[in-house]
Coordinates of C-alpha atoms and ligand atoms in Angstrom, one line a residue:
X1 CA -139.5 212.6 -47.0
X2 CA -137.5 214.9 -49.3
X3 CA -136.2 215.0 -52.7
X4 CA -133.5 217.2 -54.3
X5 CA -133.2 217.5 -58.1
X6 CA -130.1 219.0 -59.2
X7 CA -130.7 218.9 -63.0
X8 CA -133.5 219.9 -65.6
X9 CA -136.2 217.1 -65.6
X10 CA -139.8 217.4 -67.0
X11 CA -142.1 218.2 -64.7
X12 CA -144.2 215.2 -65.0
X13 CA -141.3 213.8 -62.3
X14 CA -142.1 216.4 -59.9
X15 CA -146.2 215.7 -60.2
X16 CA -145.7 212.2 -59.5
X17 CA -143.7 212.5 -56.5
X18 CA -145.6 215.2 -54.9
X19 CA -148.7 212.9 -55.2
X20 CA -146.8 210.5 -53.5
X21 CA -146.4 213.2 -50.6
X22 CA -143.0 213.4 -50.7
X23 CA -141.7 216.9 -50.9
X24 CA -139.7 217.9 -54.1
X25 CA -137.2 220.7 -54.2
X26 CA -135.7 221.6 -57.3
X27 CA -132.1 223.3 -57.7
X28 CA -130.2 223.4 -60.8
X29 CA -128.1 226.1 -60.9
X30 CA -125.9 224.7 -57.5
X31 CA -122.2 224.8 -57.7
X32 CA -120.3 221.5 -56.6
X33 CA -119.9 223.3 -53.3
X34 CA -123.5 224.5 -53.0
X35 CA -124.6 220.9 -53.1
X36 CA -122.4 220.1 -50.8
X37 CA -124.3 221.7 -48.3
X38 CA -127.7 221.4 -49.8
X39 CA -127.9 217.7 -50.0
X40 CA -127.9 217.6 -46.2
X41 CA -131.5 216.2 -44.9
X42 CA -132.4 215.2 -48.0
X43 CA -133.6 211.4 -48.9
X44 CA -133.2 211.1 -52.2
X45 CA -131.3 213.2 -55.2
X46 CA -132.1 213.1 -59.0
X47 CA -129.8 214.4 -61.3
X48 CA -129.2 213.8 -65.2
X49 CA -126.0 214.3 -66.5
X50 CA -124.8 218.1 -65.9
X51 CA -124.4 216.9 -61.6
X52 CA -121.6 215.8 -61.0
X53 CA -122.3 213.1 -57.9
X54 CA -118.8 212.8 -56.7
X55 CA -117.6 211.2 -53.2
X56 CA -117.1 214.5 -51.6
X57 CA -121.1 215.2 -51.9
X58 CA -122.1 212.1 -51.4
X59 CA -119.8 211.8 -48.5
X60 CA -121.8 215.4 -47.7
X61 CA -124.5 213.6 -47.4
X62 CA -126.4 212.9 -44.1
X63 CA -129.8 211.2 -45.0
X64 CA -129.6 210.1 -48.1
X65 CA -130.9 206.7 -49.4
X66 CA -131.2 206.7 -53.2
X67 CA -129.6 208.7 -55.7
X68 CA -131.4 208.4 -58.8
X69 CA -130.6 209.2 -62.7
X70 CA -132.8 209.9 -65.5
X71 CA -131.5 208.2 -68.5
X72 CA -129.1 205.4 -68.7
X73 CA -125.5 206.3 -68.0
X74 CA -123.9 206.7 -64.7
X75 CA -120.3 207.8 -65.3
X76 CA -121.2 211.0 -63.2
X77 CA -122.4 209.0 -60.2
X78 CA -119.6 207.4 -57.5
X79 CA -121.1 204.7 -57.6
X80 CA -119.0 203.3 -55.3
X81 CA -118.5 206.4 -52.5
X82 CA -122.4 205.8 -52.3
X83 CA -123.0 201.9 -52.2
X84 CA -119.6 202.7 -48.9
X85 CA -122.4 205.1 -48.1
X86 CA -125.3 202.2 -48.4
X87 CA -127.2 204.3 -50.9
X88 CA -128.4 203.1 -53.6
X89 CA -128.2 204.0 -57.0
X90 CA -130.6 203.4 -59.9
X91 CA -131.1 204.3 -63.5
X92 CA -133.7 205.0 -65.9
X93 CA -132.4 202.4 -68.2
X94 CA -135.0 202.3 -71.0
X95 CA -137.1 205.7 -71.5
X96 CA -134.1 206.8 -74.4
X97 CA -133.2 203.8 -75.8
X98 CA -135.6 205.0 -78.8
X99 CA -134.3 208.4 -79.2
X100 CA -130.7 207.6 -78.8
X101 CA -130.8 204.8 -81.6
X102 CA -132.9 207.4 -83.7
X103 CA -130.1 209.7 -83.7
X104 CA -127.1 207.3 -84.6
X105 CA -129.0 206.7 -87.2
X106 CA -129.4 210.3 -88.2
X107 CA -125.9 210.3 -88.0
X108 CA -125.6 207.9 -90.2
X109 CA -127.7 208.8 -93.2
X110 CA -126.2 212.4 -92.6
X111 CA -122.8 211.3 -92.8
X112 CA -123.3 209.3 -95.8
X113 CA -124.7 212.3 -97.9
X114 CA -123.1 215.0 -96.8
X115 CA -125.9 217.0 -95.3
X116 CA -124.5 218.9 -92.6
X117 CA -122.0 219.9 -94.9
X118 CA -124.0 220.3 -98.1
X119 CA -126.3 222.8 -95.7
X120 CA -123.5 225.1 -94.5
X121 CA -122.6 225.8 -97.7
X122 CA -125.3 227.1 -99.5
X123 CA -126.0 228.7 -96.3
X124 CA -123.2 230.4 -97.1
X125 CA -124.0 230.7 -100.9
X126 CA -122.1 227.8 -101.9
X127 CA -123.8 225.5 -104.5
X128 CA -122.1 222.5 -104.3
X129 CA -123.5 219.9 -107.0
X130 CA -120.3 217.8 -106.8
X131 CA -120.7 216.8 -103.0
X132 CA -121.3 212.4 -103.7
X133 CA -122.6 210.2 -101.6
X134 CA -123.0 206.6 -100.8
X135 CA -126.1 204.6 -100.8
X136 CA -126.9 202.7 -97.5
X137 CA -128.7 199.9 -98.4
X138 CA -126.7 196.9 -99.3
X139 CA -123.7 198.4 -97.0
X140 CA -122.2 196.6 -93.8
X141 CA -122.4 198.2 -90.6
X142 CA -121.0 197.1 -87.7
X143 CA -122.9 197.1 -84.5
X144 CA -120.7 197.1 -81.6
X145 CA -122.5 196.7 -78.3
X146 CA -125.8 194.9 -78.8
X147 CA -128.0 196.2 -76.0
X148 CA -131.0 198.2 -75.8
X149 CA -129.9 200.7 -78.3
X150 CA -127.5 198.7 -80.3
X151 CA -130.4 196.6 -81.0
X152 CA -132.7 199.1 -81.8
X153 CA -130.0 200.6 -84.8
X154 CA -129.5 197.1 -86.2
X155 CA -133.0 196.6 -86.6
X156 CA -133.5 200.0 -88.4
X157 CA -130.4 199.4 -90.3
X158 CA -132.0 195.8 -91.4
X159 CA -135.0 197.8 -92.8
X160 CA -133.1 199.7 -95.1
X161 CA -131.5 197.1 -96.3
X162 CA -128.0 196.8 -94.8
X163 CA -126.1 193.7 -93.7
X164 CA -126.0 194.1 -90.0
X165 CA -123.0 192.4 -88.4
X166 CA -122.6 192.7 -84.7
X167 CA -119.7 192.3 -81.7
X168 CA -121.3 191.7 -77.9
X169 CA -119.5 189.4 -75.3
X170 CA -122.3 189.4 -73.1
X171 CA -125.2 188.4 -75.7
X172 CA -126.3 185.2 -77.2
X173 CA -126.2 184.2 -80.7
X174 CA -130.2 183.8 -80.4
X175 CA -130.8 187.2 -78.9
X176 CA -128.4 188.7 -81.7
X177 CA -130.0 186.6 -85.0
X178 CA -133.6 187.8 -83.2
X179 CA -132.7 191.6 -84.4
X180 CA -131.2 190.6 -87.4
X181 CA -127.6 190.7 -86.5
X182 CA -124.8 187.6 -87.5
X183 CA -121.9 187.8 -84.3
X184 CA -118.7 188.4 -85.5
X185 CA -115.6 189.3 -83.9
X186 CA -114.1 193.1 -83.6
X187 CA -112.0 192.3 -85.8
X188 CA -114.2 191.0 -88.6
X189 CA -116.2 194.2 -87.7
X190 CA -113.1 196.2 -88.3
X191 CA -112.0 194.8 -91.5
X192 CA -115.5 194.6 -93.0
X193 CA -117.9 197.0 -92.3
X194 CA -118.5 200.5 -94.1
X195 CA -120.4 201.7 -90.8
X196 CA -119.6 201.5 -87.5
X197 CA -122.1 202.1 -85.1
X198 CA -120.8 202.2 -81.2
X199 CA -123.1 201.6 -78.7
X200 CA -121.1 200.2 -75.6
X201 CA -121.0 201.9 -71.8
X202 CA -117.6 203.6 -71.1
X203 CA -115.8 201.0 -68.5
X204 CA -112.3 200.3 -68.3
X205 CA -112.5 197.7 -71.5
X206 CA -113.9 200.0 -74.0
X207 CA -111.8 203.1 -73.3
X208 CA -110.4 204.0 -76.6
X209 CA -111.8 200.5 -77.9
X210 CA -111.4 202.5 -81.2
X211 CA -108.1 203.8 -81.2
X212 CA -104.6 203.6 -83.7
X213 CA -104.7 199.9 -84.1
X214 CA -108.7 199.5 -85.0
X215 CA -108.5 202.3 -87.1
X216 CA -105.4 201.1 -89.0
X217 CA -107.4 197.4 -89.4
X218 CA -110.3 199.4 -90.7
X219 CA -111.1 199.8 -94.4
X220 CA -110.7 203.5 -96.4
X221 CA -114.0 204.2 -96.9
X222 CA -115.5 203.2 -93.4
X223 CA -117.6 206.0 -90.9
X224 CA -117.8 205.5 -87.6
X225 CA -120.7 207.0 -85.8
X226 CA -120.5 207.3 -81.7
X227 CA -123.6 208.0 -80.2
X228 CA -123.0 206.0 -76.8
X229 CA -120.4 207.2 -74.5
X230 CA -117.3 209.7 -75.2
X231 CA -113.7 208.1 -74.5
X232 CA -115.1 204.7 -76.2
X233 CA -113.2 206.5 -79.8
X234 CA -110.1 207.6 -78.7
X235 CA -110.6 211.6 -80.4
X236 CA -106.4 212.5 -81.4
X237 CA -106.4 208.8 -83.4
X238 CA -109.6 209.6 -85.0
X239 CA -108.6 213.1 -85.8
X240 CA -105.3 211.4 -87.4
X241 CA -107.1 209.1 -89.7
X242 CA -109.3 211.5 -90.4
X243 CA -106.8 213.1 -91.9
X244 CA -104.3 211.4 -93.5
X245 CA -107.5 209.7 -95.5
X246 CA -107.4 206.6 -94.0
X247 CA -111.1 206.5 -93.0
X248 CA -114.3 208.6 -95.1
X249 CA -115.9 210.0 -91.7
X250 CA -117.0 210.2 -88.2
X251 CA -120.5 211.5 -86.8
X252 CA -120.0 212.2 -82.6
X253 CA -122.5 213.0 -80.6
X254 CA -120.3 212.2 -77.2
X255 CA -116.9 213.2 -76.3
X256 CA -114.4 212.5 -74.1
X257 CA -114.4 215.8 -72.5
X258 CA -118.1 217.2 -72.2
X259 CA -118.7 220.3 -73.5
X260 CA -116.5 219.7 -76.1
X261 CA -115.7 223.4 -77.6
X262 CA -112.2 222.9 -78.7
X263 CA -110.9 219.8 -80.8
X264 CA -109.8 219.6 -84.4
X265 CA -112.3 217.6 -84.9
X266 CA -114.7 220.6 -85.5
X267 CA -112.1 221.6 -88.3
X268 CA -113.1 218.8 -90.1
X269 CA -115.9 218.6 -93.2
X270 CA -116.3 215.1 -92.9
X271 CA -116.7 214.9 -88.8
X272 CA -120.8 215.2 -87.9
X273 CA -120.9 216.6 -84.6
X274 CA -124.0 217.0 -81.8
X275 CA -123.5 218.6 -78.6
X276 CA -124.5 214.9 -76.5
X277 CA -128.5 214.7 -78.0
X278 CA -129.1 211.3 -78.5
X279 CA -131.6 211.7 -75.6
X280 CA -133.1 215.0 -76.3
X281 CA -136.4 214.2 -77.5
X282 CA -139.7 215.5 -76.1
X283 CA -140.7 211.7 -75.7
X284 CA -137.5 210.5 -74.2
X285 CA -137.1 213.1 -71.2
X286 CA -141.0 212.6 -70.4
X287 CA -139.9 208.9 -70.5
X288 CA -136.6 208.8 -68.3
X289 CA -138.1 211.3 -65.9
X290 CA -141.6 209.9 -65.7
X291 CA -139.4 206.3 -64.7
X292 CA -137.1 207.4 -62.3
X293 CA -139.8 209.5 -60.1
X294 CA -142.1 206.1 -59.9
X295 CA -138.5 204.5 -58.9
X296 CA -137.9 206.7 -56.4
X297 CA -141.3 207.1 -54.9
X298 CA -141.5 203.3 -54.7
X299 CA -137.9 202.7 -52.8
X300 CA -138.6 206.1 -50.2
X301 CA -142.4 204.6 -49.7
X302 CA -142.0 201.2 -49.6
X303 CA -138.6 200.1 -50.1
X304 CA -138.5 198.9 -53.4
X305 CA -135.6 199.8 -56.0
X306 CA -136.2 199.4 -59.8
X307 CA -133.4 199.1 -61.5
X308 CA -131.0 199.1 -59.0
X309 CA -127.3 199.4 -60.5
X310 CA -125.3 198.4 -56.8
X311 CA -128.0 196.8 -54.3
X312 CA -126.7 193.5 -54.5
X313 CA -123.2 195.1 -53.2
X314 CA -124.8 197.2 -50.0
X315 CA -124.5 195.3 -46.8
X316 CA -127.4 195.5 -45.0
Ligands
NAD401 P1 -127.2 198.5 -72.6 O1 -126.6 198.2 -71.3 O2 -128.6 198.0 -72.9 O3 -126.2 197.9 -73.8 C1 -124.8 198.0 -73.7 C2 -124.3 196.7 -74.4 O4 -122.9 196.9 -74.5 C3 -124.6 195.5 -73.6 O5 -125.3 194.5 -74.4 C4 -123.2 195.0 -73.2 O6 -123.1 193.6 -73.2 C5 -122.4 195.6 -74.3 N1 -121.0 195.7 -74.0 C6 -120.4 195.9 -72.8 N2 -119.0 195.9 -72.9 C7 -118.8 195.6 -74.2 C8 -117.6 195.5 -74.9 N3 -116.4 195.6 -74.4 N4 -117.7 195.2 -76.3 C9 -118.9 195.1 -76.9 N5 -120.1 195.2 -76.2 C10 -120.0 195.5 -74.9 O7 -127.1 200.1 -72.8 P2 -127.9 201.0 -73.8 O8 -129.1 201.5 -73.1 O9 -128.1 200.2 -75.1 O10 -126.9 202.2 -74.0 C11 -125.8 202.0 -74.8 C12 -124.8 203.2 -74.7 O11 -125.5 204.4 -75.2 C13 -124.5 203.6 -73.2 O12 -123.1 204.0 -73.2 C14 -125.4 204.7 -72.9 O13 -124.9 205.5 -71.9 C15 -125.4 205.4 -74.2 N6 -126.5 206.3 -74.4 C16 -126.2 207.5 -75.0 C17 -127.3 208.4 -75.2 C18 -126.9 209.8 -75.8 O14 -127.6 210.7 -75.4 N7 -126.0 209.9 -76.7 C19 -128.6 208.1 -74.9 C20 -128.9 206.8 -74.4 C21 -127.8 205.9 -74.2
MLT402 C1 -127.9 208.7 -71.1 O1 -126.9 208.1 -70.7 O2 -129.1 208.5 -70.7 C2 -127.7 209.6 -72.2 O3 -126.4 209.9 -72.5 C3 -128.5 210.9 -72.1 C4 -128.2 211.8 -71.0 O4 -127.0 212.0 -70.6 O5 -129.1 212.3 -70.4

C-alpha cells in the first residue's frame, strides 16, 4: 500500500511506516494541480498545514482511504468532500498541545514587558529605559476555550500566580476547577480580565468571536493573545482598538489570511506577531508526526482509525 506526504514531516513518520511495509513517497513542493494527479493510486495522504486538501483533489482521488494530519487543526481538509468520498480523516490531536500552550504564554510575558519591542530598538541603537511594564502575577486572564491547550495555559498561568477565569460550553465545572479555572461567562471574561488567551477551533460560532462589540465590553488595559486559529479575532476591529487606545495589546501567532505579509497590524508597537509557530518545536513535530504515522499504519494494516474526526458519518 502507498502513502503520499505532501508536507514537511520528521522523518521519524517515514521510518515507522516503511517498517510497516507500506511504501512512503514524499512530495512537497506539488502545486494544487500536481496533486491533482499525483494522488491517483495512492492509499493514504499526510499533509500538515501548507496542503490544501480541497474537493477537487480529493474528488481526484482514486484509491484513497485515509487522509491524515499531523497536528490538530483541519480547516485545510474537506472534510466533508472526503467522508462523500468514504475516506476518513484523522488528526494528531495531542503531540502540540505542549508547544502551542508554551508559546501563548510567551506571548504573554512578551507582551506584558515589551520585549519584542524593547529588542528592536536597541537593535537599532535605541535605549529605551522608559518602556513599563505590568507584572503578571495577581492579574486575570481569561481563558477562552478550555481544551487541550487552553488547559495547559491556565495551569501555567495558575503557577505564576494569576486568577485564571475561564469560558467553554462543552466542559464541566469539575474538569475546569481541576486546572484551576472558575467558569464564567464571555462576558464576565470580557469585562474582567487583563489577558485574554484564545484557544478555540475556527467553526462557524467563533468566527470573529472577538470582534467590535467584545472589544468595546473589554477593559483599556486588556491584551489579547491568539495562538489558536486565525478568523477567531476579527483583525480590522482589533487594528481599530488598537488604535484609538481602547485596548494595551495583542500578541498573534494565527491570522485570518496565512501568510500574513500585509496588515496594519505589523505597524503597530504594541501588536506581537509569529508567523503561525505555536507548533514549531523539535518535540512537537517528532510528536504529531510520530502519531499520525502509527495512525495511519494501523487503519491501511488492520483497519483501525485513531482519532477519527468523521468515521461515525461514513456509510459503510
Ligand atoms: P481542543 O479541541 O482540545 O480544545 C478546544 C476547546 O474549545 C474545546 O474544549 C471546545 O469545547 C472549546 N470550544 C469550542 N467552541 C467554543 C466556543 N464557541 N467558545 C468557547 N470554547 C469553545 O483543541 P486544542 O488542541 O486545545 O487546540 C485549541 C486551538 O489551538 C485549535 O484551534 C488548534 O487548531 C489550535 N492550535 C494552534 C497551534 C498553533 O500552532 N498556533 C498549535 C496547536 C493547536
Ligand atoms: C495545528 O493545528 O496543529 C497547529 O496550528 C500547527 C500546525 O498548523 O501545524
Amino acid at each position: 500500500m502507498k502513502v503520499l506526504i505532501s508536507d514537511k514531516l520528521e522523518k521519524q513518520a517515514v521510518d515507522i511506516l516503511q517498517a510497516e511495509g507500506l511504501q512512503v513517497d514524499i512530495n512537497t513542493e506539488l502545486t494544487p494541480e500536481q496533486l491533482k494527479e499525483k494522488i491517483k493510486g495512492y492509499d493514504a495522504l499526510i499533509v500538515r498545514s501548507k496542503t490544501k486538501a480541497t474537493k477537487e483533489i480529493i474528488d481526484a482521488s482514486d484509491n484513497l482511504k485515509v487522509i491524515g494530519r499531523a497536528g490538530v487543526g483541519v480547516d485545510n481538509i474537506d472534510i466533508p468532500a472526503a467522508t462523500a468520498k468514504g475516506i476518513v480523516v484523522m488528526n494528531a490531536p495531542s503531540g502540540n498541545t505542549i508547544s502551542a500552550a508554551e508559546h501563548a504564554f510567551a506571548l504573554m510575558m512578551s507582551l506584558s514587558r515589551n520585549i519584542p519591542y524593547a529588542n528592536s530598538l536597541l537593535k537599532n541603537k535605541k535605549w529605551e529605559k522608559k518602556l513599563l511594564g505590568v507584572e503578571l502575577n495577581g492579574k486575570t486572564i481569561g481563558v477562552i476555550g478550555l481544551g487541550r491547550v487552553g488547559s495547559h495555559m491556565a495551569k501555567m498561568a495558575k503557577g505564576i500566580g494569576m486568577k485564571v477565569i475561564g469560558y467553554d460550553p462543552l466542559i464541566t465545572e469539575d474538569k475546569a476547577s481541576s486546572v484551576g479555572v472558575a467558569l464564567v461567562s464571555l462576558d464576565e471574561i470580557f469585562k474582567t480580565a487583563d489577558f485574554i488567551s484564545l484557544h478555540v477551533p475556527r467553526t462557524p460560532e467563533t468566527k470573529n468571536l472577538i470582534g467590535e462589540d467584545a472589544l468595546n465590553k473589554m477593559k483599556k488595559n486588556v491584551r489579547i493573545i491568539n495562538c489558536a486559529r486565525g478568523g477567531v479575532v476579527d483583525e480590522d476591529a482589533l487594528y481599530k482598538a488598537l488604535k484609538e487606545g481602547k485596548i494595551a495589546g495583542a500578541a498573534l501567532d494565527v491570522f485570518a489570511q496565512e501568510p500574513l505579509l500585509d496588515s496594519p497590524l505589523l505597524e503597530l508597537d504594541n501588536v506581537i506577531v509569529t508567523p503561525h509557530l505555536g507548533a514549531s518545536t523539535q518535540e512537537a513535530q517528532i510528536k504529531v508526526a510520530v502519531d499520525i504515522a502509527n495512525s495511519i499504519a494501523l487503519a491501511l494494516k488492520e483497519g483501525k482509525f485513531n482519532n477519527a474526526l468523521n468515521l461515525s458519518q461514513i456509510k459503510r
